Coordinates of N, CA, C and O in Angstrom, one line a residue:
E26 N -2.2 -16.7 -7.4 CA -1.6 -15.6 -8.2 C -0.1 -15.9 -8.2 O 0.6 -15.7 -9.3
A27 N 0.5 -16.2 -7.1 CA 1.9 -16.4 -7.2 C 2.3 -17.6 -8.0 O 3.3 -17.5 -8.6
V28 N 1.6 -18.6 -8.0 CA 1.9 -19.7 -8.9 C 1.7 -19.4 -10.4 O 2.7 -19.8 -11.1
F29 N 0.9 -18.5 -10.7 CA 0.7 -18.0 -12.1 C 1.7 -17.2 -12.5 O 2.3 -17.2 -13.6
L30 N 2.3 -16.3 -11.6 CA 3.3 -15.2 -11.9 C 4.6 -15.5 -11.8 O 5.6 -15.0 -12.5
A31 N 5.0 -16.3 -10.8 CA 6.4 -16.5 -10.3 C 7.1 -17.7 -10.8 O 6.4 -18.7 -11.4
G32 N 8.4 -17.7 -10.7 CA 9.2 -18.9 -11.1 C 9.5 -19.7 -9.9 O 9.8 -20.8 -10.0
R33 N 9.2 -19.0 -8.7 CA 9.3 -19.8 -7.4 C 8.5 -19.1 -6.5 O 8.2 -18.0 -6.6
V34 N 8.0 -19.8 -5.3 CA 7.2 -19.2 -4.4 C 7.8 -19.5 -3.0 O 8.2 -20.7 -2.7
L35 N 8.1 -18.5 -2.1 CA 8.6 -18.7 -0.8 C 7.4 -18.7 0.1 O 6.6 -17.8 0.1
V36 N 7.4 -19.7 1.0 CA 6.4 -19.7 2.1 C 7.2 -19.4 3.4 O 8.2 -19.9 3.7
M37 N 6.6 -18.5 4.2 CA 7.2 -18.1 5.4 C 6.5 -18.7 6.6 O 5.3 -18.9 6.6
S38 N 7.3 -18.9 7.6 CA 6.8 -19.4 8.9 C 6.0 -18.3 9.6 O 6.3 -17.1 9.3
A39 N 5.1 -18.6 10.5 CA 4.3 -17.5 11.3 C 5.2 -16.7 12.1 O 5.4 -15.5 11.8
R40 N 5.7 -17.2 13.2 CA 6.6 -16.4 14.0 C 7.7 -17.3 14.6 O 7.4 -18.3 15.2
P41 N 8.8 -16.9 14.6 CA 9.5 -15.9 13.8 C 9.5 -16.1 12.3 O 9.3 -17.2 11.9
G42 N 9.3 -15.0 11.5 CA 9.1 -15.1 10.2 C 10.5 -15.6 9.5 O 11.4 -14.8 9.4
R43 N 10.5 -16.9 9.1 CA 11.6 -17.4 8.3 C 11.0 -18.1 7.1 O 9.9 -18.5 7.1
I44 N 11.9 -18.2 6.2 CA 11.5 -19.0 5.0 C 11.3 -20.5 5.4 O 12.3 -21.1 5.8
K45 N 10.1 -21.0 5.3 CA 9.8 -22.4 5.6 C 10.0 -23.3 4.4 O 10.4 -24.5 4.5
A46 N 9.6 -22.8 3.2 CA 9.7 -23.6 2.0 C 9.9 -22.8 0.8 O 9.4 -21.6 0.7
E47 N 10.8 -23.3 -0.1 CA 10.9 -22.7 -1.4 C 10.4 -23.6 -2.5 O 10.9 -24.8 -2.7
V48 N 9.4 -23.2 -3.2 CA 8.8 -24.2 -4.1 C 8.9 -23.7 -5.5 O 8.3 -22.5 -5.9
P49 N 9.7 -24.4 -6.4 CA 9.9 -23.9 -7.8 C 8.5 -24.1 -8.6 O 7.7 -25.0 -8.3
V50 N 8.4 -23.2 -9.5 CA 7.1 -23.3 -10.3 C 7.7 -23.6 -11.8 O 8.1 -22.7 -12.5
P51 N 7.6 -24.9 -12.1 CA 8.2 -25.3 -13.4 C 7.3 -25.2 -14.7 O 7.4 -26.0 -15.5
L52 N 6.4 -24.3 -14.6 CA 5.5 -24.0 -15.7 C 6.1 -23.2 -16.8 O 6.7 -22.1 -16.3
P53 N 5.9 -23.5 -17.9 CA 6.7 -22.8 -19.0 C 6.1 -21.3 -19.2 O 4.9 -21.0 -18.9
Y54 N 7.0 -20.4 -19.5 CA 6.7 -19.0 -19.9 C 6.5 -18.9 -21.5 O 7.3 -19.6 -22.1
P55 N 5.8 -18.0 -22.0 CA 4.8 -17.2 -21.3 C 3.6 -18.0 -20.9 O 3.2 -19.0 -21.6
R56 N 3.0 -17.6 -19.7 CA 1.9 -18.5 -19.2 C 0.6 -17.8 -19.7 O 0.3 -16.6 -19.5
E57 N -0.1 -18.6 -20.2 CA -1.5 -18.2 -20.6 C -2.5 -18.5 -19.4 O -2.2 -19.3 -18.6
W58 N -3.7 -17.8 -19.5 CA -4.6 -17.9 -18.3 C -5.0 -19.4 -18.2 O -5.5 -19.8 -17.1
T59 N -5.0 -20.1 -19.4 CA -5.5 -21.6 -19.4 C -4.7 -22.4 -18.5 O -5.1 -23.5 -18.2
V60 N -3.4 -22.0 -18.2 CA -2.5 -22.8 -17.3 C -3.2 -23.1 -15.9 O -2.9 -24.1 -15.2
K61 N -4.1 -22.1 -15.6 CA -4.8 -22.2 -14.4 C -5.6 -23.5 -14.1 O -6.0 -23.9 -13.0
T62 N -6.0 -24.2 -15.3 CA -6.7 -25.4 -15.2 C -5.9 -26.7 -15.4 O -6.5 -27.7 -15.4
A63 N -4.6 -26.4 -15.5 CA -3.6 -27.6 -15.7 C -3.6 -28.4 -14.3 O -3.4 -27.7 -13.3
P64 N -3.4 -29.7 -14.4 CA -3.1 -30.4 -13.1 C -1.9 -30.1 -12.4 O -1.9 -30.1 -11.2
E65 N -0.9 -29.7 -13.2 CA 0.4 -29.2 -12.4 C 0.1 -28.0 -11.7 O 0.7 -27.9 -10.5
F66 N -0.6 -27.0 -12.2 CA -1.0 -25.8 -11.5 C -1.8 -26.1 -10.3 O -1.4 -25.7 -9.1
A67 N -2.7 -27.0 -10.3 CA -3.6 -27.3 -9.2 C -2.7 -28.1 -8.1 O -3.0 -27.7 -6.9
A68 N -1.8 -28.8 -8.6 CA -0.9 -29.5 -7.6 C 0.0 -28.5 -6.9 O 0.1 -28.7 -5.6
L69 N 0.4 -27.6 -7.5 CA 1.4 -26.6 -6.9 C 0.5 -25.8 -5.9 O 0.9 -25.5 -4.8
K70 N -0.7 -25.4 -6.3 CA -1.5 -24.6 -5.5 C -1.9 -25.3 -4.3 O -1.8 -24.7 -3.1
A71 N -2.2 -26.7 -4.4 CA -2.6 -27.5 -3.2 C -1.5 -27.6 -2.3 O -1.7 -27.5 -1.0
R72 N -0.2 -27.7 -2.8 CA 0.9 -27.9 -1.8 C 1.1 -26.6 -1.1 O 1.4 -26.6 0.1
L73 N 1.1 -25.4 -1.8 CA 1.3 -24.1 -1.1 C 0.3 -23.9 -0.1 O 0.5 -23.4 1.1
M74 N -1.0 -24.2 -0.5 CA -2.1 -24.0 0.5 C -1.9 -24.8 1.7 O -2.2 -24.4 2.8
A75 N -1.4 -26.0 1.7 CA -1.2 -26.9 2.8 C -0.1 -26.3 3.7 O -0.3 -26.4 4.8
E76 N 0.9 -25.8 3.0 CA 2.1 -25.3 3.7 C 1.6 -24.0 4.6 O 1.9 -23.8 5.7
I77 N 0.7 -23.2 3.9 CA 0.2 -22.0 4.7 C -0.8 -22.4 5.7 O -0.7 -21.9 6.8
R78 N -1.7 -23.3 5.4 CA -2.6 -23.9 6.4 C -1.9 -24.3 7.7 O -2.3 -24.0 8.8
E79 N -0.9 -25.0 7.4 CA -0.1 -25.5 8.6 C 0.5 -24.4 9.5 O 0.5 -24.5 10.6
E80 N 1.0 -23.3 8.8 CA 1.6 -22.3 9.6 C 0.3 -21.5 10.4 O 0.5 -21.1 11.5
V81 N -0.8 -21.3 9.7 CA -2.0 -20.7 10.4 C -2.4 -21.5 11.6 O -2.5 -20.9 12.7
R82 N -2.4 -22.8 11.5 CA -2.8 -23.7 12.7 C -1.7 -23.5 13.8 O -2.0 -23.4 15.0
R83 N -0.4 -23.6 13.4 CA 0.7 -23.5 14.3 C 0.7 -22.1 15.1 O 0.8 -22.1 16.3
A84 N 0.3 -21.1 14.3 CA 0.3 -19.8 15.0 C -0.9 -19.7 15.9 O -0.8 -19.1 17.0
A85 N -2.1 -20.3 15.5 CA -3.3 -20.2 16.3 C -3.0 -21.0 17.6 O -3.5 -20.5 18.6
A86 N -2.3 -22.0 17.5 CA -2.0 -22.9 18.6 C -1.2 -22.2 19.6 O -1.3 -22.3 20.9
A87 N -0.2 -21.4 19.2 CA 0.8 -20.6 20.0 C 0.2 -19.4 20.5 O 0.8 -18.9 21.5
A88 N -0.9 -18.9 20.0 CA -1.4 -17.7 20.5 C -2.0 -17.7 21.8 O -2.6 -18.7 22.2
P89 N -1.9 -16.6 22.7 CA -2.5 -16.7 23.9 C -4.0 -16.7 23.8 O -4.6 -16.2 22.9
A90 N -4.7 -17.4 24.8 CA -6.2 -17.3 24.8 C -6.7 -16.0 25.1 O -6.1 -15.3 25.9
P91 N -7.8 -15.5 24.5 CA -8.4 -14.4 24.7 C -8.9 -14.2 26.2 O -9.3 -15.2 26.8
A92 N -8.8 -13.1 26.8 CA -9.1 -12.9 28.1 C -10.6 -12.8 28.3 O -11.4 -12.4 27.4

């Protein structure tokens, strides 16, 4: 949704919460729903998901083990 609506997307780190990445979204406005099938959209989505996935793994590794 962020890729569809925004001109840029900020990805934050887990803890401490800092801006990890600023990804511009160079898709033209106005955006029609069909842009969601464009290769550029898919590439942006994949990049952002990889950034988020990395933060989730990092946070899980840093979390204390359950008692």
